[in-house]
Short mmCIF file of C-alpha atoms in Angstrom, two decimals:
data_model
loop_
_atom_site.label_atom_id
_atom_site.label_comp_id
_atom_site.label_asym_id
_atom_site.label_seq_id
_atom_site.Cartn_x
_atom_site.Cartn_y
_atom_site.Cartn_z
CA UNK A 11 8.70 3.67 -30.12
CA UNK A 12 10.20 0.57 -29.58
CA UNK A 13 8.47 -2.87 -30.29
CA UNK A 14 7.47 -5.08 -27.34
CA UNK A 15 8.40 -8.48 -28.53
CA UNK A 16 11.90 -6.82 -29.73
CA UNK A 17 12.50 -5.58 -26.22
CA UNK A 18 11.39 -8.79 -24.69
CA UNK A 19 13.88 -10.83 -27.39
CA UNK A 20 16.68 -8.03 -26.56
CA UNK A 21 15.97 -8.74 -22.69
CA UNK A 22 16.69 -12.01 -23.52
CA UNK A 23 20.18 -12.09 -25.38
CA UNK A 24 21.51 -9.67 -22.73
CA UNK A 25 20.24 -11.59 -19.79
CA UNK A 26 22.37 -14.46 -21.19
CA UNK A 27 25.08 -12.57 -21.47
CA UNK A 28 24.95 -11.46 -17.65
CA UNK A 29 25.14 -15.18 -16.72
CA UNK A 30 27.43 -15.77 -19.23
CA UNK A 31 29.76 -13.40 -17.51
CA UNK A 32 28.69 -12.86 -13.97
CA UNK A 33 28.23 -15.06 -10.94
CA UNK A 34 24.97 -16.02 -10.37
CA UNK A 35 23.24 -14.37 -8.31
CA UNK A 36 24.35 -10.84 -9.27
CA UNK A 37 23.27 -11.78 -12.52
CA UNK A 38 19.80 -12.82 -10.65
CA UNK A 39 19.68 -9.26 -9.26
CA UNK A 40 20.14 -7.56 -12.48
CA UNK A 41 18.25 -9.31 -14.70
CA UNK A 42 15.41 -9.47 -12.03
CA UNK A 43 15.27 -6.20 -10.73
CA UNK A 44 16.58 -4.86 -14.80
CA UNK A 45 13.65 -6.02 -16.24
CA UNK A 46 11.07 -4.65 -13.71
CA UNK A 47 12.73 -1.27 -14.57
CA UNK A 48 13.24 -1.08 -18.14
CA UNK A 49 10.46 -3.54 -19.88
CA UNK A 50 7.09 -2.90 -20.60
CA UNK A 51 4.23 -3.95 -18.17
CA UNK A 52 2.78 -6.11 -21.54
CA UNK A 53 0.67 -5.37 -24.72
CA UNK A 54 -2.48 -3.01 -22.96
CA UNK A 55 -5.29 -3.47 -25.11
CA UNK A 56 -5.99 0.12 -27.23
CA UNK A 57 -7.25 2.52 -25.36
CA UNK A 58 -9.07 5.63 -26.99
CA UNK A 59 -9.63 9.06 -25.71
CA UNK A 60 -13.37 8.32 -24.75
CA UNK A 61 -12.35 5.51 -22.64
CA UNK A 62 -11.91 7.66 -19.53
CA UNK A 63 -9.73 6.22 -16.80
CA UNK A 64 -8.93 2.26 -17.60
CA UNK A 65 -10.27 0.81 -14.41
CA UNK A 66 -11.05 -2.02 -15.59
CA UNK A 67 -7.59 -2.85 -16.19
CA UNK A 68 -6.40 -4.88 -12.74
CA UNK A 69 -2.58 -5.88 -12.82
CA UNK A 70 -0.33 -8.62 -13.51
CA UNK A 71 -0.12 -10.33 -9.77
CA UNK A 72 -3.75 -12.03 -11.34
CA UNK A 73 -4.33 -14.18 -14.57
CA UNK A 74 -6.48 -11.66 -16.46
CA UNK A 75 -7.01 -11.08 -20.07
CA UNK A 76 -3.09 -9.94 -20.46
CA UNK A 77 -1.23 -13.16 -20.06
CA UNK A 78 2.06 -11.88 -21.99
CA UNK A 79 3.64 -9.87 -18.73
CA UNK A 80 7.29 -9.37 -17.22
CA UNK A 81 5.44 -10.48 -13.84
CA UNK A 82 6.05 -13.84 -14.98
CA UNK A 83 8.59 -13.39 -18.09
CA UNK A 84 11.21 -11.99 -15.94
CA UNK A 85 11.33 -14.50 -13.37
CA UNK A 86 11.32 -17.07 -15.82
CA UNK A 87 14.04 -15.75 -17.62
CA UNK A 88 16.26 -15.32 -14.23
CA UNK A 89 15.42 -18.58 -13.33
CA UNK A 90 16.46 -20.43 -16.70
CA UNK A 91 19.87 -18.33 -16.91
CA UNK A 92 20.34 -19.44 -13.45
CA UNK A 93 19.64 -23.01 -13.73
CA UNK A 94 22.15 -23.02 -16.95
CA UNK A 95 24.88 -21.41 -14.71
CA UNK A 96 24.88 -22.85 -11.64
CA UNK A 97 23.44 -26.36 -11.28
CA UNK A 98 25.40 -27.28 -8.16
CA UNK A 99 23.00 -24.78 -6.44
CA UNK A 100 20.26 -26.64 -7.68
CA UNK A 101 21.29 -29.73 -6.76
CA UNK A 102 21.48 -28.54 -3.28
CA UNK A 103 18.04 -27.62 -2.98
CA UNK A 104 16.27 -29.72 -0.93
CA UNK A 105 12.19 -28.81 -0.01
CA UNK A 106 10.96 -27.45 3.23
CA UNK A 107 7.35 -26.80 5.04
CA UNK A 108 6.50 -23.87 3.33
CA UNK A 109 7.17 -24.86 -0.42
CA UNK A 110 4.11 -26.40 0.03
CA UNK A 111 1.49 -24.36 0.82
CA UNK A 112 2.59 -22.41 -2.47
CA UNK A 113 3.06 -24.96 -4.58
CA UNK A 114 -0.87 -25.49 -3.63
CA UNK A 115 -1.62 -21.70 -4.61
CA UNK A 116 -0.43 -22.10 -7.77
CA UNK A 117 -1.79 -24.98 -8.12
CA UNK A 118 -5.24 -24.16 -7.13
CA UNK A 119 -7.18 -23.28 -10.28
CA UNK A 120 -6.70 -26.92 -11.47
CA UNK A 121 -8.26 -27.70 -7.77
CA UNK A 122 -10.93 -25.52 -8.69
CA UNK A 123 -11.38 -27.09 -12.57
CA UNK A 124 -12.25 -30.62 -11.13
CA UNK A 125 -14.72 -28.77 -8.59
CA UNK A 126 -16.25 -27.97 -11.30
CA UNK A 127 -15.82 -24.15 -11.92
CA UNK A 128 -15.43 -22.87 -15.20
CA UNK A 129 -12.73 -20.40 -15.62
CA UNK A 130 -11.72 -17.90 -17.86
CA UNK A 131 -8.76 -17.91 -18.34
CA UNK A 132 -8.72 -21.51 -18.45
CA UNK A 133 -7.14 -23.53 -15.53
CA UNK A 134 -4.03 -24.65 -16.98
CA UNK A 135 -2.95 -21.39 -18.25
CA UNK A 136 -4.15 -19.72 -15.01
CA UNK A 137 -2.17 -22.29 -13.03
CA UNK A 138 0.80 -21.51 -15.37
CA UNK A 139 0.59 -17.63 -14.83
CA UNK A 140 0.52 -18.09 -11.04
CA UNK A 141 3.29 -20.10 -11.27
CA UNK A 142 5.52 -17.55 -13.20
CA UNK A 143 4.43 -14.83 -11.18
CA UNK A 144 5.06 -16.29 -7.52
CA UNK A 145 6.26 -19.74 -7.71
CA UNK A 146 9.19 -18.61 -9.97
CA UNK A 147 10.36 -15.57 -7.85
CA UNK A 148 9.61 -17.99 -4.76
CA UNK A 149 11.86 -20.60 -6.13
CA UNK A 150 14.99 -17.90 -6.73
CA UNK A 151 14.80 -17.05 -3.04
CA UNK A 152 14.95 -20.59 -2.11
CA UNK A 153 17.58 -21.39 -3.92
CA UNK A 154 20.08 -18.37 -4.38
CA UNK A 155 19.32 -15.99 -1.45
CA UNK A 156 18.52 -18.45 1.42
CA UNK A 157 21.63 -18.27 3.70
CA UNK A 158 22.94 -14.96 5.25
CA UNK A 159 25.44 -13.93 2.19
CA UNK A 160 22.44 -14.22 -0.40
CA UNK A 161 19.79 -12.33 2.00
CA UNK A 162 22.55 -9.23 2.62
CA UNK A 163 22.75 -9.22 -1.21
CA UNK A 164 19.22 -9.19 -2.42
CA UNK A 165 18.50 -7.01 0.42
CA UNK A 166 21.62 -4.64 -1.44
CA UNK A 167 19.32 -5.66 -5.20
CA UNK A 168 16.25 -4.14 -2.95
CA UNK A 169 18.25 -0.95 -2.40
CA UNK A 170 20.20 -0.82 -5.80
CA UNK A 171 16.98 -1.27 -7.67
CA UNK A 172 15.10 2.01 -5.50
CA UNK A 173 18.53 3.78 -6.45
CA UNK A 174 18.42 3.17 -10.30
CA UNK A 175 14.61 4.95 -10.27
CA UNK A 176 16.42 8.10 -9.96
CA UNK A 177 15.91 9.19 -13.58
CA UNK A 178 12.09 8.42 -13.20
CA UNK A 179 12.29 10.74 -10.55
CA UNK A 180 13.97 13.59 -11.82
CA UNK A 181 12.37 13.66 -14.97
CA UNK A 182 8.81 12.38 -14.28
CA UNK A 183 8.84 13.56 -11.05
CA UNK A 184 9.47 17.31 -12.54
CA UNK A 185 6.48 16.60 -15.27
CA UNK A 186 9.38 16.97 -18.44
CA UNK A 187 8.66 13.67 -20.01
CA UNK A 188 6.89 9.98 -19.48
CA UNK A 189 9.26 7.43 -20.04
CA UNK A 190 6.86 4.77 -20.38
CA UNK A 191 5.24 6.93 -23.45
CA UNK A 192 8.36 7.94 -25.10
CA UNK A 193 9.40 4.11 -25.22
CA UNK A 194 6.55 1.89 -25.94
CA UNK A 195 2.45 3.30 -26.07
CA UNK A 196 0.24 6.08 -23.50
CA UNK A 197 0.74 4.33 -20.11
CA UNK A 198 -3.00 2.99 -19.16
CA UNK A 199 -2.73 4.71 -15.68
CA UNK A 200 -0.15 7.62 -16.80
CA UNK A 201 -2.69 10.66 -15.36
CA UNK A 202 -3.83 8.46 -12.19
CA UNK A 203 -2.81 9.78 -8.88
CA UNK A 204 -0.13 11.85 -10.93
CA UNK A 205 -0.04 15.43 -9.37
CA UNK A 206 1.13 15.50 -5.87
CA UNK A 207 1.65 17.99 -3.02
CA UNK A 208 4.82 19.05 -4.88
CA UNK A 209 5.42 18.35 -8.23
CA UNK A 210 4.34 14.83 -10.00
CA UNK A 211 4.50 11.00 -8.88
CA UNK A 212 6.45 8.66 -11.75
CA UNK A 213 5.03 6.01 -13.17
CA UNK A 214 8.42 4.92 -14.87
CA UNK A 215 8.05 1.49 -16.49
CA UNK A 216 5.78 0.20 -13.65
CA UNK A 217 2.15 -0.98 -13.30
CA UNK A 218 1.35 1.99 -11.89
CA UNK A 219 2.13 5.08 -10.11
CA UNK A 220 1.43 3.06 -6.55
CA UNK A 221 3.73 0.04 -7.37
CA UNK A 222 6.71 2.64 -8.29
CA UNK A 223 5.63 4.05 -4.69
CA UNK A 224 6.08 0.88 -2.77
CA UNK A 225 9.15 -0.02 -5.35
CA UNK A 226 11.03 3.05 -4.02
CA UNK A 227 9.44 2.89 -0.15
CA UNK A 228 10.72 -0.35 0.23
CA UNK A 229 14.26 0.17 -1.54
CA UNK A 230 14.91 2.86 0.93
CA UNK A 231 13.68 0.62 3.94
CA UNK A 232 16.60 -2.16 2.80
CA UNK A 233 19.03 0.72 2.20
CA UNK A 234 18.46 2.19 5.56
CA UNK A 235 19.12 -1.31 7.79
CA UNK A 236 22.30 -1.75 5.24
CA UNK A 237 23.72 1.89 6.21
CA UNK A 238 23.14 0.86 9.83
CA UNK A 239 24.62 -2.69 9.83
CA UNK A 240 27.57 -1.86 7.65
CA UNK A 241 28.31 1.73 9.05
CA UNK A 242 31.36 0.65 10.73
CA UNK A 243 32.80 -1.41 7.69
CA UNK A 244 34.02 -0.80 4.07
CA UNK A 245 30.61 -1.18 2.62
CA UNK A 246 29.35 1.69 5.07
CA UNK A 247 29.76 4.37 2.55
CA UNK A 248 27.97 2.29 -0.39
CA UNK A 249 25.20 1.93 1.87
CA UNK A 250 25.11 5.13 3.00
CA UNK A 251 24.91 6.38 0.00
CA UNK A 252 21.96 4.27 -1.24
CA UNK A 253 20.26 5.12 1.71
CA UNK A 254 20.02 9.13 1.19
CA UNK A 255 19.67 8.50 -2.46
CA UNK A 256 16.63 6.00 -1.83
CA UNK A 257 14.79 8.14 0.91
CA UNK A 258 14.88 11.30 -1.11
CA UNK A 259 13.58 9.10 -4.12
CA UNK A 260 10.88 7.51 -1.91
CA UNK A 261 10.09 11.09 -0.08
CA UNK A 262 9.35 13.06 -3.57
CA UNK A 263 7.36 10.27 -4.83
CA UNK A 264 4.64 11.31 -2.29
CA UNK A 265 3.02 8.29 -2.01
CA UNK A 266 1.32 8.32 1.59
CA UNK A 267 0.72 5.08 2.37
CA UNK A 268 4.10 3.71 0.64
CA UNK A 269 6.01 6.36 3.07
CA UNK A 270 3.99 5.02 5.95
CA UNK A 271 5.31 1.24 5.42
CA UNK A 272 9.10 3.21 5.54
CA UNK A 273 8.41 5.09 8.50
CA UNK A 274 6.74 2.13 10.12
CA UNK A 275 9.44 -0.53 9.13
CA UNK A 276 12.37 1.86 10.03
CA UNK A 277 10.22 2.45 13.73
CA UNK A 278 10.35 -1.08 14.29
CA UNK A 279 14.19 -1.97 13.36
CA UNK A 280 15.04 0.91 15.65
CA UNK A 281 13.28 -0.80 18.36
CA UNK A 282 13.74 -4.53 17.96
CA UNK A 283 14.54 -6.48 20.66
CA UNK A 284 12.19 -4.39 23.16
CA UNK A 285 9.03 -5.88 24.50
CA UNK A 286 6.84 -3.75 23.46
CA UNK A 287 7.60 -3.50 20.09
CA UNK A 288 6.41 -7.09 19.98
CA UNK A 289 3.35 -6.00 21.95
CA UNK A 290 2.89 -3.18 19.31
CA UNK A 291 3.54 -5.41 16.83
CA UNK A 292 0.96 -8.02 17.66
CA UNK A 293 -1.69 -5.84 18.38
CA UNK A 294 -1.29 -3.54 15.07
CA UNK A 295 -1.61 -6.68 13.14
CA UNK A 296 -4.53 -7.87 14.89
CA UNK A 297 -6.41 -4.70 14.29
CA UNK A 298 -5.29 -4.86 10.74
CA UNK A 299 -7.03 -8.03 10.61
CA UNK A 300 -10.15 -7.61 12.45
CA UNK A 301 -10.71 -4.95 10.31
CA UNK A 302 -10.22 -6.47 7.18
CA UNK A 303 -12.14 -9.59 8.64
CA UNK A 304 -14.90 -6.88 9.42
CA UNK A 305 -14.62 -5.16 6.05
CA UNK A 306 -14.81 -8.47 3.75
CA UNK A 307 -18.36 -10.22 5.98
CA UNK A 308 -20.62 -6.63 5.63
CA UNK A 309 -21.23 -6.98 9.23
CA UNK A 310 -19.53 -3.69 9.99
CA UNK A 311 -21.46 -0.90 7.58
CA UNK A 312 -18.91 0.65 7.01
CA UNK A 313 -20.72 3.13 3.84
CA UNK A 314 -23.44 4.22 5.89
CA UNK A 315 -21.11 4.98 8.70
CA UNK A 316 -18.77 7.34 6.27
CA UNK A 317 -21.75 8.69 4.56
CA UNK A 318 -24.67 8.97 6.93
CA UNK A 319 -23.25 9.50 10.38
CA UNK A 320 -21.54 12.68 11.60
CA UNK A 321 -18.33 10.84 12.37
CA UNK A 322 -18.15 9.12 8.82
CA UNK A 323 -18.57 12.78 7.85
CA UNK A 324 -15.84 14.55 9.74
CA UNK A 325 -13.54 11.41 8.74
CA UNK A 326 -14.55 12.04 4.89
CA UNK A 327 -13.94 16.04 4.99
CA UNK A 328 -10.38 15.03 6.80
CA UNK A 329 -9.01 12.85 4.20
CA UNK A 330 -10.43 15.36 1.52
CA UNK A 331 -8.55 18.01 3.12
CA UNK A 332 -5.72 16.64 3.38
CA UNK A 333 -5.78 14.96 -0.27
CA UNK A 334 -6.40 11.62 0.17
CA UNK A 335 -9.67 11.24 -1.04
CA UNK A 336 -8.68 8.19 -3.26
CA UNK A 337 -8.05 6.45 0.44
CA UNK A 338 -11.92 6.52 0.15
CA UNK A 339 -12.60 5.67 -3.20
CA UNK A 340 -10.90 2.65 -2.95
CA UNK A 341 -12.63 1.40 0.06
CA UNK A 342 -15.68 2.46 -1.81
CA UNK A 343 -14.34 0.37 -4.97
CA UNK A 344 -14.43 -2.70 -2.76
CA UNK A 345 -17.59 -2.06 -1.21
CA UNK A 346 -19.11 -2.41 -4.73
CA UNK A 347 -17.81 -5.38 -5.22
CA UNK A 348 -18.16 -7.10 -2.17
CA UNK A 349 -21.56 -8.83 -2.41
CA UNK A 350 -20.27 -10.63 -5.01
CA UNK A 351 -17.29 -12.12 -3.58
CA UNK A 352 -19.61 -12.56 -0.50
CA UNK A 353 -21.67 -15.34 -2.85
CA UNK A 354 -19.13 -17.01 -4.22
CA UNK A 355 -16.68 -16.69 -0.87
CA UNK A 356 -14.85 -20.18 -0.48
CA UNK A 357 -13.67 -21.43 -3.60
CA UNK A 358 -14.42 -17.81 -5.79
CA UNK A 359 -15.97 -17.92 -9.12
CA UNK A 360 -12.82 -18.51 -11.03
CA UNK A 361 -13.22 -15.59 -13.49
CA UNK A 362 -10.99 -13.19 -13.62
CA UNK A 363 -13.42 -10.40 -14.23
CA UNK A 364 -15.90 -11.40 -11.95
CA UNK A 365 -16.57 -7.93 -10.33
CA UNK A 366 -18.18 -6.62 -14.21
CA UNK A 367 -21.88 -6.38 -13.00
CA UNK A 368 -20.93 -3.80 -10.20
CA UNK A 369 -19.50 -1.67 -12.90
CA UNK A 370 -16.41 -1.24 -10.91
CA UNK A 371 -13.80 -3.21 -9.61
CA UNK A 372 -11.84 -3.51 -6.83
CA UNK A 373 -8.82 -1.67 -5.54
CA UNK A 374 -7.42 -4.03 -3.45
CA UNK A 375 -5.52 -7.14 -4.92
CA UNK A 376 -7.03 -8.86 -1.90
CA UNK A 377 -10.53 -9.36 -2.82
CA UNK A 378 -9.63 -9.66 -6.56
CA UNK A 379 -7.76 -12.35 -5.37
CA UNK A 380 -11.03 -13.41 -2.91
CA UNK A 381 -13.41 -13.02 -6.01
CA UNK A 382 -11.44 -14.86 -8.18
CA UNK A 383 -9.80 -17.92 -6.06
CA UNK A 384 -11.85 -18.00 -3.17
CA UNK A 385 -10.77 -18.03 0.67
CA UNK A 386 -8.97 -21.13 0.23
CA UNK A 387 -7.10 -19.61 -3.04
CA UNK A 388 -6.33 -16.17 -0.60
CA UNK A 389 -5.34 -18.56 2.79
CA UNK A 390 -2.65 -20.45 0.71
CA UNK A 391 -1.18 -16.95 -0.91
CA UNK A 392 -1.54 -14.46 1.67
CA UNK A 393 -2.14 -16.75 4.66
CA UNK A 394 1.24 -18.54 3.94
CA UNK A 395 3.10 -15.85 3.15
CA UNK A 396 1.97 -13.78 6.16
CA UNK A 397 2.51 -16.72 8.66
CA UNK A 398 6.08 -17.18 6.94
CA UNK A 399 7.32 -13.81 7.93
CA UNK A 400 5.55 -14.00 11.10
CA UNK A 401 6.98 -17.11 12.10
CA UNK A 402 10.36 -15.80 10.58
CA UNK A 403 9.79 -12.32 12.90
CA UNK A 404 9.20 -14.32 15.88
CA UNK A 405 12.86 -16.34 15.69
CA UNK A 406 14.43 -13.32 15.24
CA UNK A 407 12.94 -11.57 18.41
CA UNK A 408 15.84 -12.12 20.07
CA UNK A 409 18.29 -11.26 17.61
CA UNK A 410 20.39 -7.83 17.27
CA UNK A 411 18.71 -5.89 14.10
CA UNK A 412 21.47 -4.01 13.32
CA UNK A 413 24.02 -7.70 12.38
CA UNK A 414 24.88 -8.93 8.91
CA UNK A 415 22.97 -12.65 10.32
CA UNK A 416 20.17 -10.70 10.82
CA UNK A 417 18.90 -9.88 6.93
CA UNK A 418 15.66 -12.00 6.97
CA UNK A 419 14.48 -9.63 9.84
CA UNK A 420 14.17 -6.76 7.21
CA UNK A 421 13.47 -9.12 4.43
CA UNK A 422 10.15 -10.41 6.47
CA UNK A 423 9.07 -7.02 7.41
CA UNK A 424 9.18 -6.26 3.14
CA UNK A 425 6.95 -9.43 2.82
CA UNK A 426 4.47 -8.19 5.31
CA UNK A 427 4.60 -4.13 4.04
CA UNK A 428 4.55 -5.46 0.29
CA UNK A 429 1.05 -7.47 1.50
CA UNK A 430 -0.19 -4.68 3.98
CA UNK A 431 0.07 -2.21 0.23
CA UNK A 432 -1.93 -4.77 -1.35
CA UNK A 433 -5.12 -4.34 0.63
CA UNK A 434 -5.15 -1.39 -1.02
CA UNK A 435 -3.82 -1.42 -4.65
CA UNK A 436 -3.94 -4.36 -7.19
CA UNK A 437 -0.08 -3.59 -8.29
CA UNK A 438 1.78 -5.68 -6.05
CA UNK A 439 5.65 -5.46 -5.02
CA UNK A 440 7.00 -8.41 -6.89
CA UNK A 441 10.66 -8.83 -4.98
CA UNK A 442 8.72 -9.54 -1.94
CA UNK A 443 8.24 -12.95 -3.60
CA UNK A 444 12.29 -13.27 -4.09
CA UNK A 445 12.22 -12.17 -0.19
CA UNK A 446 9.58 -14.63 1.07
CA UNK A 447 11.60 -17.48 -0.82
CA UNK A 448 15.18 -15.95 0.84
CA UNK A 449 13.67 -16.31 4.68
CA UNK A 450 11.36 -19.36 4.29
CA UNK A 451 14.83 -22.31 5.19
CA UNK A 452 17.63 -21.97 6.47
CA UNK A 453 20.24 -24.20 4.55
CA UNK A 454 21.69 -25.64 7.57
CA UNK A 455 18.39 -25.94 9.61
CA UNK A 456 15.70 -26.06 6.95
CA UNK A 457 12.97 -26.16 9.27
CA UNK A 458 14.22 -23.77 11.58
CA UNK A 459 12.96 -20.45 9.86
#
């Protein structure tokens, strides 16, 4: 088995190779995207036999009790290589609007330290992590990927990085070995949601089966507007290629609700420009967030309707029958927890295990997030990034989807699917942050976007 800190310390020497010998932003790309795929998540605490499944374990997109991560090494090591290479881009940054608003979120748990709130971990090194894990990746995109020839090529990373999962997919996917086992320790989450319809879902060198689900979804969503746009050029048959390669990746994965995000994101680049997919488009989100408005305040109860009304009952036997039972236990998961949160809902509790006396945690990064940094802490994450690649969605309306000048529409709509996935799972799609960063300014206009 290989060492942790020696593949971190090898990680680094070849990184500065890269932009030793590449231009810049490829060298971004690989070494961003490289290190998701081939590093290990961090140093999991031992886990024994009796243990059961780790639940308790929630994922790197929160300061927890596993501050060593690539969620915030990785980005940090891109963004040092980059600054080395290429301070001219740098020097051309200049701030907009939304650099802001994020530079609050992960700034907040100092806000929250002279409230007075005692957290654990402690605000300076929680304010650190945050800023690894989303002001880092946010400040790539900025910089690098911000004008049309940087979007088309981390939207070709997106799809590159879905196409280099194809060995976790042939060989995990057939059950003949686990990489993450063979290379560093027992993956935490190796047996959860595992066994599919058809064969097995890999975990590869990911959180979790789930992120390597919306990893792979995603990829193949980039890949497919690439084929499109460039079908008529000499990139077509690059694209084309990454396309079938990433759908059949993203298709034997299995994961339902990553494959729903595809289907839904390639729906709505097929019809852009219509008005009705706006209509659609507005009202589906609006729904989304009633409910989750509804879900989060108790006043819809939504336990006793699934348990102890005939509807909640025919709903529960339908997602049993068809397999999706952990649909449910998730929801349940955040019912558990929700009183808590509930208490402590504006400015959270500032611990990142707050959730311990329900015995369970929750499932969705979103109320971690809620119980941890409050409302205001969840407005300036989610609330700016959603409003971003709204805002960014509603420019475009007008816009062919299908042109090269167009790669922040399918660059928003991975923000938005990437934050949609985390309602439900506490592994979160960490190029979305690159993404968010790409679409927030145009150079030329920087308020315009």
């Amino acid at each position: 088995m290989v060492d942790i800190t020696t593949s971190y310390i090898a990680f680094l020497a070849l990184s500065a190779v890269l932009f030793w010998r590449l231009e810049t932003r490829l060298a971004i790309l690989i070494v961003f995207f490289g290190g998701w795929l081939v590093l290990p998540v961090g140093p999991y605490p031992p886990l024994q036999p009796s243990d059961g499944f780790a639940w308790w374990i929630t994922g790197l997109a929160l300061p927890g009790d596993m501050l060593l991560s690539k969620a915030w090494g990785v980005p940090a090591v891109a963004l040092a290589g980059a600054m080395l290479a290429d301070r001219r881009a740098v020097g051309r940054f200049r701030p907009c609007r939304w650099d802001l608003p994020v530079l609050l979120w992960c700034l907040w748990p100092l806000g929250l330290a002279l409230s007075g709130t005692a957290l654990r971990p402690e605000a300076p090194l929680a304010a650190a992590y945050l800023t690894g894990c989303w002001g880092l990746p946010w400040l790539l995109g900025r910089i690098w990927f911000s004008d049309t020839a940087g979007r088309v090529a981390l939207l070709k990373g997106c799809a590159g990085a879905g196409a280099a999962c194809l060995p976790f997919a042939l060989l995990e996917g057939t059950g003949t070995l686990r990489f993450y086992e063979v290379l560093y320790t027992p993956h935490p989450f190796r047996d959860d949601g595992w066994a599919r319809y058809v064969g097995f879902r890999p975990v590869g060198l990911f959180e979790h089966g789930n992120q390597y689900g919306i990893w792979v979804a995603l990829s193949a969503l980039a890949a497919l507007w690439g084929a499109v746009t460039y079908r008529q050029t000499g990139s077509g048959r690059r694209w084309l290629f990454l396309a079938l390669l990433t759908l059949a990746i993203a298709c034997a994965a299995q994961s339902i609700g990553a494959l729903l995000s595809l289907i839904a994101g390639g729906a709505i680049l097929a019809g852009w420009g219509r008005r009705l997919t706006g209509l659609l488009l507005m009202a589906g989100f609006g729904a989304l967030g009633l409910l989750a408005a509804l879900h989060l305040s108790g006043v819809v109860p939504l336990e006793y309707i699934a348990r102890q009304t005939a509807i909640g009952q025919t709903l529960l036997e339908g997602f049993r029958t068809v397999g999706r039972g952990s649909f449910l236990w998730r929801i349940s998961a955040d019912l558990k927890s929700l009183e808590i949160a509930q208490e402590v809902f504006l400015q959270g509790t500032g611990l990142w295990d707050w959730w311990r006396p329900s015995d369970s945690r929750p499932w969705g990064l979103w109320l971690l997030l809620i119980g941890q940094f409050g409302l205001i802490g969840f407005l300036l994450c989610y609330g700016t990034l959603l409003a971003l690649a709204g805002r960014g969605l509603y420019h475009l309306r007008r816009m062919p989807a299908w042109v090269g000048s167009s790669a922040a529409l399918p660059l928003a709509l991975i923000v938005i699917f990437a934050l949609l996935d985390s309602f439900l799972n506490a592994f979160f799609y960490f190029p979305a942050l690159l993404a968010a960063g790409a679409i927030a300014a145009d150079r030329a206009h920087p308020q315009t976007l």
